Short mmCIF file of C-alpha atoms in Angstrom, two decimals:
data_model
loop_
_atom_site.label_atom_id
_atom_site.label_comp_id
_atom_site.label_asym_id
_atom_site.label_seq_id
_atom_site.Cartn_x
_atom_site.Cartn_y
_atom_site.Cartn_z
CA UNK A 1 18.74 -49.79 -60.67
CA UNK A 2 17.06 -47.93 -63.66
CA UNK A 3 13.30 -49.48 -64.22
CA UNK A 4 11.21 -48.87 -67.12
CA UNK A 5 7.86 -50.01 -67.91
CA UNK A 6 5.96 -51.61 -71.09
CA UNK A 7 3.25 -53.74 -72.14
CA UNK A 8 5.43 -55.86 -74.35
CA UNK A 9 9.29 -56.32 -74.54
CA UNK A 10 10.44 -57.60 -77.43
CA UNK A 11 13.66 -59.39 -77.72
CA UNK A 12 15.57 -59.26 -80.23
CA UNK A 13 15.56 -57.43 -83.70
CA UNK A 14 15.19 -59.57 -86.43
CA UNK A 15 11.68 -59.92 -88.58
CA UNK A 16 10.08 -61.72 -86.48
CA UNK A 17 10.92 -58.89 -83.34
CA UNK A 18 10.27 -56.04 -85.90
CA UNK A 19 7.18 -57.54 -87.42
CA UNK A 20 5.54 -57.94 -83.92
CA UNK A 21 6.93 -54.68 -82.32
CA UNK A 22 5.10 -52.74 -85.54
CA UNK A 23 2.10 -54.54 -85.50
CA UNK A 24 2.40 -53.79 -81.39
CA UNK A 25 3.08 -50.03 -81.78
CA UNK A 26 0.17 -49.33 -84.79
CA UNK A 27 -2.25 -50.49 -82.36
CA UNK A 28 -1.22 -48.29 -79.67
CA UNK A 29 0.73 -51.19 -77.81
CA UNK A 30 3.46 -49.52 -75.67
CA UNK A 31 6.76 -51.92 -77.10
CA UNK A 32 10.48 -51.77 -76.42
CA UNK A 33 12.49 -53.99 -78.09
CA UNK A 34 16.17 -54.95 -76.91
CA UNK A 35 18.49 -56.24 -79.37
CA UNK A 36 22.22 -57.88 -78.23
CA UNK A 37 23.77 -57.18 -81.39
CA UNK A 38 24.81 -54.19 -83.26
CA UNK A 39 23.07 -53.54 -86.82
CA UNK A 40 24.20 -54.00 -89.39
CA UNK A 41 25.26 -57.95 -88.81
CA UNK A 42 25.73 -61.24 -91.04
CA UNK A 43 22.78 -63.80 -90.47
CA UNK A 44 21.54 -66.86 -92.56
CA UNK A 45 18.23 -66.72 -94.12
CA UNK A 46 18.28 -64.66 -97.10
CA UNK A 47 15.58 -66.21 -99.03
CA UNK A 48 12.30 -65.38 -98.46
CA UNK A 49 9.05 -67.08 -99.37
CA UNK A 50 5.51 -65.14 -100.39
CA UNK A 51 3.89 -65.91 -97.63
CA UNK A 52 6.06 -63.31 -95.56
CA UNK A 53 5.43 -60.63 -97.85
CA UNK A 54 1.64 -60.33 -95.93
CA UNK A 55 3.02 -60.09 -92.80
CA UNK A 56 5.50 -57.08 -94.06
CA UNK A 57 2.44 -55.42 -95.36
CA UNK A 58 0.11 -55.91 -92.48
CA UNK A 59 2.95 -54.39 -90.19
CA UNK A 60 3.67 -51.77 -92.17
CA UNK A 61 7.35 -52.70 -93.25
CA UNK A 62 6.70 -53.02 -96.96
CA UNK A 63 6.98 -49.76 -98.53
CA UNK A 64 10.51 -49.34 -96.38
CA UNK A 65 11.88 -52.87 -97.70
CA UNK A 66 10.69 -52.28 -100.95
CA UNK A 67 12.64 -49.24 -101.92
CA UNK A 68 15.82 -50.85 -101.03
CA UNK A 69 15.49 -52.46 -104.44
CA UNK A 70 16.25 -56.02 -103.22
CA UNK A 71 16.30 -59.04 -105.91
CA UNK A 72 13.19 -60.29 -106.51
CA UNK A 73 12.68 -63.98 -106.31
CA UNK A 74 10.12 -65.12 -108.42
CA UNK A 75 10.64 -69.00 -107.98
CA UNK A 76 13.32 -71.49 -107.15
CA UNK A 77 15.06 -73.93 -109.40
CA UNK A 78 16.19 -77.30 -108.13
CA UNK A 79 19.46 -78.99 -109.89
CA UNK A 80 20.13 -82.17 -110.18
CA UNK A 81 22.87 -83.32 -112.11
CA UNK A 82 21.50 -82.41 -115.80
CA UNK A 83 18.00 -82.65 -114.20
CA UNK A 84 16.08 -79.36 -113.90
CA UNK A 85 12.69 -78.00 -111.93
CA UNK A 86 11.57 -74.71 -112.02
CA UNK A 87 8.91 -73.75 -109.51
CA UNK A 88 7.34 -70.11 -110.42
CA UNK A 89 5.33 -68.64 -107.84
CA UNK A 90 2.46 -67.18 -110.37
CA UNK A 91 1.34 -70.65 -111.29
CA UNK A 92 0.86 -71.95 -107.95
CA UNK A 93 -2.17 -73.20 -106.34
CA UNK A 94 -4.49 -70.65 -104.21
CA UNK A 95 -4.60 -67.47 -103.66
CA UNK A 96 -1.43 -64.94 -102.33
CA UNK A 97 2.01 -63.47 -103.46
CA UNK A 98 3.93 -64.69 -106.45
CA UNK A 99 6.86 -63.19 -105.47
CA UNK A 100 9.12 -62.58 -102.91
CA UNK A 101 12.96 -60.78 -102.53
CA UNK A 102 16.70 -62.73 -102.01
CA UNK A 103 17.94 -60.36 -99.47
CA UNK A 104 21.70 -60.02 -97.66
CA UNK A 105 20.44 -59.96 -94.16
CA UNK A 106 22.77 -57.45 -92.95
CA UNK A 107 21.23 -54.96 -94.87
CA UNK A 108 17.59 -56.38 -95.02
CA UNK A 109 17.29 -56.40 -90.78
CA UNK A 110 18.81 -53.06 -90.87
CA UNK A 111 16.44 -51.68 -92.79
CA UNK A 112 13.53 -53.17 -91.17
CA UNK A 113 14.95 -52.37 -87.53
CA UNK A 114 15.39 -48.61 -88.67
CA UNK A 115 12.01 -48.24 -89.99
CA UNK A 116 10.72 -49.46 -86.68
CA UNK A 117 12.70 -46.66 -84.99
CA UNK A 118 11.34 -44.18 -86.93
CA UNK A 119 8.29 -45.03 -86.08
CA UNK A 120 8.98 -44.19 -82.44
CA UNK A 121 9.20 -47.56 -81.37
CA UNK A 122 12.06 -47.84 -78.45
CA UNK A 123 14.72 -50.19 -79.91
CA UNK A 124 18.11 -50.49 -77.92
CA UNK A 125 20.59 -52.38 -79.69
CA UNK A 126 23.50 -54.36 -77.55
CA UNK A 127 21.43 -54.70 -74.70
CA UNK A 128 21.49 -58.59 -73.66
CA UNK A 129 19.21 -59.71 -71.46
CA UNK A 130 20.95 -61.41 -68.17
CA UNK A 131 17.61 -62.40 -66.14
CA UNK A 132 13.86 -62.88 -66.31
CA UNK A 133 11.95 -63.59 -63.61
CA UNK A 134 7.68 -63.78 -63.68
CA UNK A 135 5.40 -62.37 -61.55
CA UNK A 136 1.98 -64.36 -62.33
CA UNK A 137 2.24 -63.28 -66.18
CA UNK A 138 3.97 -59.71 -64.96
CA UNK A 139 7.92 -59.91 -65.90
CA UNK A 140 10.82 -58.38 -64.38
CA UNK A 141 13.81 -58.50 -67.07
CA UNK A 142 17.57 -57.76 -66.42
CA UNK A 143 19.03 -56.08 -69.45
CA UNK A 144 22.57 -54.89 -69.25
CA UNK A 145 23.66 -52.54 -72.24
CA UNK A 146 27.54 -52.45 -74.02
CA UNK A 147 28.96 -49.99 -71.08
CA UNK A 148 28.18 -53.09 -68.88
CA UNK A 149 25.17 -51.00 -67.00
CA UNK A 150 22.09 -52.63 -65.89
CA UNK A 151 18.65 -51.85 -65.56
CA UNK A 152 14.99 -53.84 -65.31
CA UNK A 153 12.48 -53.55 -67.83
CA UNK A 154 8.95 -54.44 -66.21
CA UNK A 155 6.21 -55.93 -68.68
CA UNK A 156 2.89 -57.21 -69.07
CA UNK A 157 4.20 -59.69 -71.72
CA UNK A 158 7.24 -61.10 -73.17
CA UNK A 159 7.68 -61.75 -76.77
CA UNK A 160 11.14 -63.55 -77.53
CA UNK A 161 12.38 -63.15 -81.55
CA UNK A 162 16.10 -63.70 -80.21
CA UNK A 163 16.44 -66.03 -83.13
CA UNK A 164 19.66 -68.62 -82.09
CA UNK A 165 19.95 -66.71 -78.93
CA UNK A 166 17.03 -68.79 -77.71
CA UNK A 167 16.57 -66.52 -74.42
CA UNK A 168 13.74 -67.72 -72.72
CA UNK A 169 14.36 -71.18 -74.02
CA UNK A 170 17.70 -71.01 -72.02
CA UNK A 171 16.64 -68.85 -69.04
CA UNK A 172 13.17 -71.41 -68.95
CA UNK A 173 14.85 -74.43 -69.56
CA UNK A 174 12.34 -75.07 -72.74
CA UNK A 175 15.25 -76.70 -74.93
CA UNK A 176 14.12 -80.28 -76.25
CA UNK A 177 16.08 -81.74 -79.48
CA UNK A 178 14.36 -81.88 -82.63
CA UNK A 179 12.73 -84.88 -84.61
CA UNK A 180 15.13 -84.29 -87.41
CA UNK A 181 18.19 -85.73 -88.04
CA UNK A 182 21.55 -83.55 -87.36
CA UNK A 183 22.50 -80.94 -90.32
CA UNK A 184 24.92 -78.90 -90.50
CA UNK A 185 25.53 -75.46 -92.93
CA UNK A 186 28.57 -73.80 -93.92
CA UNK A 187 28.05 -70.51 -95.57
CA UNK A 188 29.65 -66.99 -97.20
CA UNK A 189 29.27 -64.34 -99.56
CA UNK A 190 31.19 -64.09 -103.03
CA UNK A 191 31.68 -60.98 -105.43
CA UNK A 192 29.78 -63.03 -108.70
CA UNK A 193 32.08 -61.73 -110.73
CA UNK A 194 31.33 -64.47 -113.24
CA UNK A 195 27.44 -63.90 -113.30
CA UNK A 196 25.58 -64.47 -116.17
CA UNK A 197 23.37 -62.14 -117.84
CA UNK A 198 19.33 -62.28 -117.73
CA UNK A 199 17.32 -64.54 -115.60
CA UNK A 200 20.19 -67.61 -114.70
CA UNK A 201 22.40 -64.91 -113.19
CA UNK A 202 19.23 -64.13 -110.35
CA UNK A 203 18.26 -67.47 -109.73
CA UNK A 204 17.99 -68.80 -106.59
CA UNK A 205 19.29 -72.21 -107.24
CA UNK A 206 19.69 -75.34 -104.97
CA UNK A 207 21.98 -78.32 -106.64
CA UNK A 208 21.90 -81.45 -105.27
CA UNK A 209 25.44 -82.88 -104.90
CA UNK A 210 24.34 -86.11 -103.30
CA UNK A 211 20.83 -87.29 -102.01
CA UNK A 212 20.94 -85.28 -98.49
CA UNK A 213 24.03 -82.68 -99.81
CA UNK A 214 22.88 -79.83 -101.71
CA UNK A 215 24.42 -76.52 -102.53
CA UNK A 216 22.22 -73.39 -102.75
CA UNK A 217 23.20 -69.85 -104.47
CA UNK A 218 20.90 -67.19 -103.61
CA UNK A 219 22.12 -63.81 -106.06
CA UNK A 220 21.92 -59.97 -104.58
CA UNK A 221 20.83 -57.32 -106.61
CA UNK A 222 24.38 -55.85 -105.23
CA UNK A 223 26.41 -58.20 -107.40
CA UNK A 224 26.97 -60.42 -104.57
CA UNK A 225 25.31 -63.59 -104.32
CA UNK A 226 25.38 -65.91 -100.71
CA UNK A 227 26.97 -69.61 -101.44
CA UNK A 228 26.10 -72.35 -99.01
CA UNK A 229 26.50 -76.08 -98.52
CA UNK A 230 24.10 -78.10 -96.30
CA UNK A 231 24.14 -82.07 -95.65
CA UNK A 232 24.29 -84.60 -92.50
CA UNK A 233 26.55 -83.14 -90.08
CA UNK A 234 29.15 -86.23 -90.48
CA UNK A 235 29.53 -85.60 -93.76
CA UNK A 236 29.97 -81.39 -93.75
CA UNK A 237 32.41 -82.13 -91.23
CA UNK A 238 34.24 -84.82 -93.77
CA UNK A 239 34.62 -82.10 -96.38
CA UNK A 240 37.81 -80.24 -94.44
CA UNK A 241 40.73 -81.46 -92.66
CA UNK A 242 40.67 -79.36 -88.73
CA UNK A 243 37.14 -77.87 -89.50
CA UNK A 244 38.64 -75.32 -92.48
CA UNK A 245 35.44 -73.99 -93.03
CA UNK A 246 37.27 -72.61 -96.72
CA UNK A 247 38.48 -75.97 -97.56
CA UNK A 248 34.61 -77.18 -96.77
CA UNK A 249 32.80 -74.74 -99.12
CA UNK A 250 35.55 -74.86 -101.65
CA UNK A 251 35.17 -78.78 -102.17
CA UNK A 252 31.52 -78.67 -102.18
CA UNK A 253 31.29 -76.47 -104.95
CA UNK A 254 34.17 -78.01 -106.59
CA UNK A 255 31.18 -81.33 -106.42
CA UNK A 256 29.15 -79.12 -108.26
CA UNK A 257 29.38 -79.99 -111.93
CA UNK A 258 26.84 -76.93 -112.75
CA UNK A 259 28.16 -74.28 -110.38
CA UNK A 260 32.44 -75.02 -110.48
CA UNK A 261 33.15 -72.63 -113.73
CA UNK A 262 31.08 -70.03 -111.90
CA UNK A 263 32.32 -70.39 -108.36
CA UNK A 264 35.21 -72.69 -108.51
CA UNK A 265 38.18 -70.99 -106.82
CA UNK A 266 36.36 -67.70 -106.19
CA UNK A 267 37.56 -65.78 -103.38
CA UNK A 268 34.91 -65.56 -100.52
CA UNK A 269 33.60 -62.02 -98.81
CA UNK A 270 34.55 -63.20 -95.49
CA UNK A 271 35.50 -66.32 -93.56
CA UNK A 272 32.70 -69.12 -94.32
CA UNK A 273 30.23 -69.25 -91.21
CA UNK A 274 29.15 -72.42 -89.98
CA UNK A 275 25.71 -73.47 -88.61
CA UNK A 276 26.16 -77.16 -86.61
CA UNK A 277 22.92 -79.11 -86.17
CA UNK A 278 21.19 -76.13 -86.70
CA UNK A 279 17.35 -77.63 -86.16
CA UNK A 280 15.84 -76.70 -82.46
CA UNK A 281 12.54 -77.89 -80.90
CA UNK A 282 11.10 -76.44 -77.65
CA UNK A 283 9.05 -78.00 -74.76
CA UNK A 284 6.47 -75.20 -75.39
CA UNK A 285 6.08 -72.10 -77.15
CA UNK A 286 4.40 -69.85 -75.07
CA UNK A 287 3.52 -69.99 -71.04
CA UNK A 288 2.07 -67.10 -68.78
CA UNK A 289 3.28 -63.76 -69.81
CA UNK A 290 5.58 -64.80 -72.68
CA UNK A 291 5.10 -66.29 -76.28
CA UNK A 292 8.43 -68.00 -78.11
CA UNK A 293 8.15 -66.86 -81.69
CA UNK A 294 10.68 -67.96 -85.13
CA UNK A 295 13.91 -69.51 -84.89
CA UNK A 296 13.79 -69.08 -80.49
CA UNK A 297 10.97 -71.88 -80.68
CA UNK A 298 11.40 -73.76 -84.03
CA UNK A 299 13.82 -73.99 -86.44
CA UNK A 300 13.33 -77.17 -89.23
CA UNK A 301 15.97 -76.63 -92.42
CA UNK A 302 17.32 -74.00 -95.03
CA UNK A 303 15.91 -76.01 -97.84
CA UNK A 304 12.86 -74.64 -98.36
CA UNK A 305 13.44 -70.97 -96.99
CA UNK A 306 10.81 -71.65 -94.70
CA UNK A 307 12.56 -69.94 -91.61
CA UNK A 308 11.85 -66.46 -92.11
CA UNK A 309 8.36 -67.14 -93.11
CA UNK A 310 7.75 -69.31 -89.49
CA UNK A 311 9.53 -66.02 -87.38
CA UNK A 312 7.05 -63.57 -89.02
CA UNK A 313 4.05 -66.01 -88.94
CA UNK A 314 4.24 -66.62 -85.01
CA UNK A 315 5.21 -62.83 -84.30
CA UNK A 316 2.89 -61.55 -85.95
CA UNK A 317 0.27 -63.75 -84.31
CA UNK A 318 1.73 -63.34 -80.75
CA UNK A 319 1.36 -59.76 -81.23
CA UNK A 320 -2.01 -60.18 -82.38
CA UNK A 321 -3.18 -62.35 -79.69
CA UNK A 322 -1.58 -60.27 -76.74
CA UNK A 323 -3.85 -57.18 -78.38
CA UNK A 324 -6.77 -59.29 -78.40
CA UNK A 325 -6.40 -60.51 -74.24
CA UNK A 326 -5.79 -56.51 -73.46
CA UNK A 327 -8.94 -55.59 -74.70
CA UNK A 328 -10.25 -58.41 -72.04
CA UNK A 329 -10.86 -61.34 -74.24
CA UNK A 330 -9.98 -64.90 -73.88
CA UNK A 331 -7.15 -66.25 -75.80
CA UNK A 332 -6.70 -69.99 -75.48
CA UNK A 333 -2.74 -70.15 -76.58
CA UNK A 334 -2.27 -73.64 -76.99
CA UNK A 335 -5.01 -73.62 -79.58
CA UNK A 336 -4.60 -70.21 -81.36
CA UNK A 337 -1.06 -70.29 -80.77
CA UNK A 338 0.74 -73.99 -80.35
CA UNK A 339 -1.69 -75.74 -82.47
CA UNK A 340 -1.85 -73.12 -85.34
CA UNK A 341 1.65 -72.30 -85.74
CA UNK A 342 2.16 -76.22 -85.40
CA UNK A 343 -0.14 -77.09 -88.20
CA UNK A 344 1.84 -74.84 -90.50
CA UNK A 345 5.34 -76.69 -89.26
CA UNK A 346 3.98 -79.97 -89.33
CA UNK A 347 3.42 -79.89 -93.16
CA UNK A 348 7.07 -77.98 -93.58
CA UNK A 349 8.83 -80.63 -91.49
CA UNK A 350 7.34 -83.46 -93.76
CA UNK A 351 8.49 -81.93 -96.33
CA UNK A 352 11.86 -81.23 -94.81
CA UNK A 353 12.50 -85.10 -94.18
CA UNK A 354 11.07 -86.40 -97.56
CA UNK A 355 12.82 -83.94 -99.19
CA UNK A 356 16.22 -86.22 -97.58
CA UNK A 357 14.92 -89.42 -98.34
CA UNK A 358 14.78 -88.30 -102.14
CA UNK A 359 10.79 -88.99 -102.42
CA UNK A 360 10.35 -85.19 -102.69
CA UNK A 361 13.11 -85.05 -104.83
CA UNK A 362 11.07 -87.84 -106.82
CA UNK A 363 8.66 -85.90 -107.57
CA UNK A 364 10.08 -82.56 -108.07
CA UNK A 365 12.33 -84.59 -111.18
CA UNK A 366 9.62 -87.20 -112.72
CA UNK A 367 8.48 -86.47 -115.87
CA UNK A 368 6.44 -86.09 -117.90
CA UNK A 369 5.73 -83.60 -115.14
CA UNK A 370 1.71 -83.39 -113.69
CA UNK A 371 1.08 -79.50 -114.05
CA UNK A 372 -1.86 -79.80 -111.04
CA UNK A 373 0.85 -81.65 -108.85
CA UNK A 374 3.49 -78.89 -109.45
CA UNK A 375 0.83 -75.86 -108.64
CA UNK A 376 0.09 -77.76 -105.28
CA UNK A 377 3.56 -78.57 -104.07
CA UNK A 378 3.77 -74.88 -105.48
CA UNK A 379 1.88 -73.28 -102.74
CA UNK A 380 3.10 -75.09 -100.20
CA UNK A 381 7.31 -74.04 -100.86
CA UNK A 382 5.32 -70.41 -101.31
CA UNK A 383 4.22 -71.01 -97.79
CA UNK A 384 0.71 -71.19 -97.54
CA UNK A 385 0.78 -74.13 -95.54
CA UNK A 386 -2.58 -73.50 -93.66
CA UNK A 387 -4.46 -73.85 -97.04
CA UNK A 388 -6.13 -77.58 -95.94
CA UNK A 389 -8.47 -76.87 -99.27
CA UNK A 390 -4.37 -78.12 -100.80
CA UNK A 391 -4.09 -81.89 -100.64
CA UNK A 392 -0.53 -81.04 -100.42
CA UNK A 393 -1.17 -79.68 -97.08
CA UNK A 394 -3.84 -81.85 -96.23
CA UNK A 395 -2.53 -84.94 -96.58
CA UNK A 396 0.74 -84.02 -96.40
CA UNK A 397 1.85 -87.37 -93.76
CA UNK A 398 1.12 -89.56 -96.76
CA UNK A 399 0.78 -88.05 -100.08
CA UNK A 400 4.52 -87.53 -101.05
CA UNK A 401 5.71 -91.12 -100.09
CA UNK A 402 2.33 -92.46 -101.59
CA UNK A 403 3.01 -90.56 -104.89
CA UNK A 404 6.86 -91.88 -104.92
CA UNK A 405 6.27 -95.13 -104.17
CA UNK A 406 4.09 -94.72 -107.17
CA UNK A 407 6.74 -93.34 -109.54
CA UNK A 408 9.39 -95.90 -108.36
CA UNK A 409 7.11 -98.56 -108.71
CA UNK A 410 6.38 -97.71 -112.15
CA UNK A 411 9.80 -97.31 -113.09
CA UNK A 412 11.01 -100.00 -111.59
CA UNK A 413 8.19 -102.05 -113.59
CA UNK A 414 8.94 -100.50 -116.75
CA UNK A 415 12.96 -100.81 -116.13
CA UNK A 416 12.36 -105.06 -115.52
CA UNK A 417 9.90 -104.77 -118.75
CA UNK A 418 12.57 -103.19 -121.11
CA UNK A 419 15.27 -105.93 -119.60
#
């Protein structure tokens, strides 16, 4: 059998694989990166947040992504019923991007995955990996390519970006289910040939049909623009007779009062795909020779675009600390690591699950608004979710049920006064 040998393999492609390879390969890291799909491919996640706009300029990704002209998000507006909030990332709290890009991922991976080629990085696409064995933190990994030949790839470390694949958390038995209830997406593209003109036909827009059902429409700078529905699993499956994932989408945004002129009966780019319970947990991200990074260790909700920003986050850091222990210094993983990148999901998951018991959703619709609020909860949907100098972030556990329990109270008070 065929054996090459690297300090790192990375698998899979996506930001989070091409963001660590680069980082990997600029500091003289010898990488290979396998890949089980072909490029160009259809993947969910095609709004970014600012905070992953460092970690494409640290790798060296930028300038590449940034010709390709992508739509610039500059915010996010949240709909509900004839209730409006606009969050712009320039008046936010802190210090770091205002701005970020709405990207089809077919087109956005592609780019990054060629730009990592040309730097001379060794990236074979439809190679899945069959078998991983360790050897103290040495690896031995079966990869067997699309003519169905095998080979071994021997490294000093594994870094696993494999996204839903979840290869080491399958081949490791790492799987444990996650602390949030079961959601389920169904998604597409549509030709937006009713877009408007000027900033409300870019818009990435999220309208809340119900409570825990929300609809999100993310536009391309290509004219197209990705349509999505999320809610409890029970009820996206209630939405379609047989699981007719067209039927599904179709009556969601028929439940959209501000959406069904511009998407009602539009004919979709291809066959809705659907994402069921979708959130993953893992026993542990990282052991000897290996590091779990994005949606292969966590992945919380599409609701605050937070997944992309997570995959680049931990792969960028895995790379960094496996460059730090080959130049013989200590890295203690479950502190740099675990407890870092779990800091950062801790505050996104809180805001994940008040965001479904409508206390978020309090606060993002109460007015008169409170400008200092809005800049704080600002940075934190920008995803700088480290910042502890942010209440937001600090105190995140309390703050937002605090603050709603507040606002209900108030309005409950003032609703019994008036009666």
């Amino acid at each position: 059998m065929l054996k090459e040998f690297v300090d790192v393999l990375v698998i899979g492609a996506g930001p989070s694989g091409c963001v660590s390879a680069s980082h990997l390969h600029n500091n003289n890291i010898k990488v290979k990166v396998v890949e089980k799909t072909k490029f160009p491919r259809i993947v969910v996640g095609e709004s970014l947040i600012p905070r992953v706009m460092d970690h494409f300029a640290e790798a060296g990704l930028f300038e590449s992504l940034d010709a390709m002209n992508f739509e610039k998000k500059l915010g996010a507006r949240f709909i509900r019923g004839k209730e409006i909030c606009v969050f712009d990332f320039s008046d936010k709290y802190g210090e770091g991007w205002d701005w970020t890009w709405q990207v089809p991922r077919a087109d956005f991976d592609n780019t990054m995955a060629q730009e990592v080629i040309s730097k001379g990085i060794d990236l074979e696409f439809e190679s899945e990996v069959i078998s991983v064995t360790f050897e103290g933190k040495n690896s031995i990994t079966v990869v067997k390519d699309k003519n169905g030949i095998e080979k071994e790839i021997h490294a000093k470390f594994i870094i696993d970006s494999s996204g839903y694949g979840r290869v080491l958390p399958r081949l490791l038995d790492l799987d444990t289910p996650s602390k949030l209830d079961p959601h389920s997406a169904i998604f597409t593209h549509v030709v937006d040939i009713n877009r408007p003109e000027g900033e409300e036909g870019t818009l990435i827009s999220f309208d809340i049909l119900e409570t825990e059902v929300w609809l999100w429409v993310i536009p391309f700078s290509n004219g197209n623009t990705s349509l999505g529905v999320v809610g409890p699993t029970h009820f996206i499956n209630s939405l379609s007779r047989d699981n007719n994932k067209i039927e599904a989408l179709n009556n969601a945004v028929n439940m959209s009062d501000y959406y069904i002129k511009r998407f009602g009966g539009i004919e979709f780019a291809f066959e809705p795909v659907k994402l069921e319970n979708y959130s993953r947990s893992v026993k542990s991200m990282y052991g000897d020779g290996f590091a779990l990074t994005g949606n292969s260790s966590e992945f919380l909700d599409p609701v605050f675009s937070s997944g992309v920003a997570f995959a680049t986050e931990s792969g960028m850091l895995a790379a960094k600390l496996f460059i730090k222990e080959s130049q013989g210094i200590t890295v203690n993983w479950e502190t740099e690591f675990t407890g870092y990148m779990r800091r950062g999901i801790g505050v996104f998951t809180t805001y994940v699950k008040e965001w479904y018991t409508g206390n978020l959703q309090t606060l993002f619709f109460h007015q008169p608004e409170n400008p200092d609020v809005k800049r704080k909860i600002c940075a934190v949907l920008a995803g700088y979710v480290w910042d502890e100098t942010n209440p937001f972030v600090k105190k995140h556990d309390n703050l937002i049920k605090n603050m709603a329990y507040i606002i209900n109270s108030e309005k409950e008070l003032a609703e019994k006064n008036l009666s």
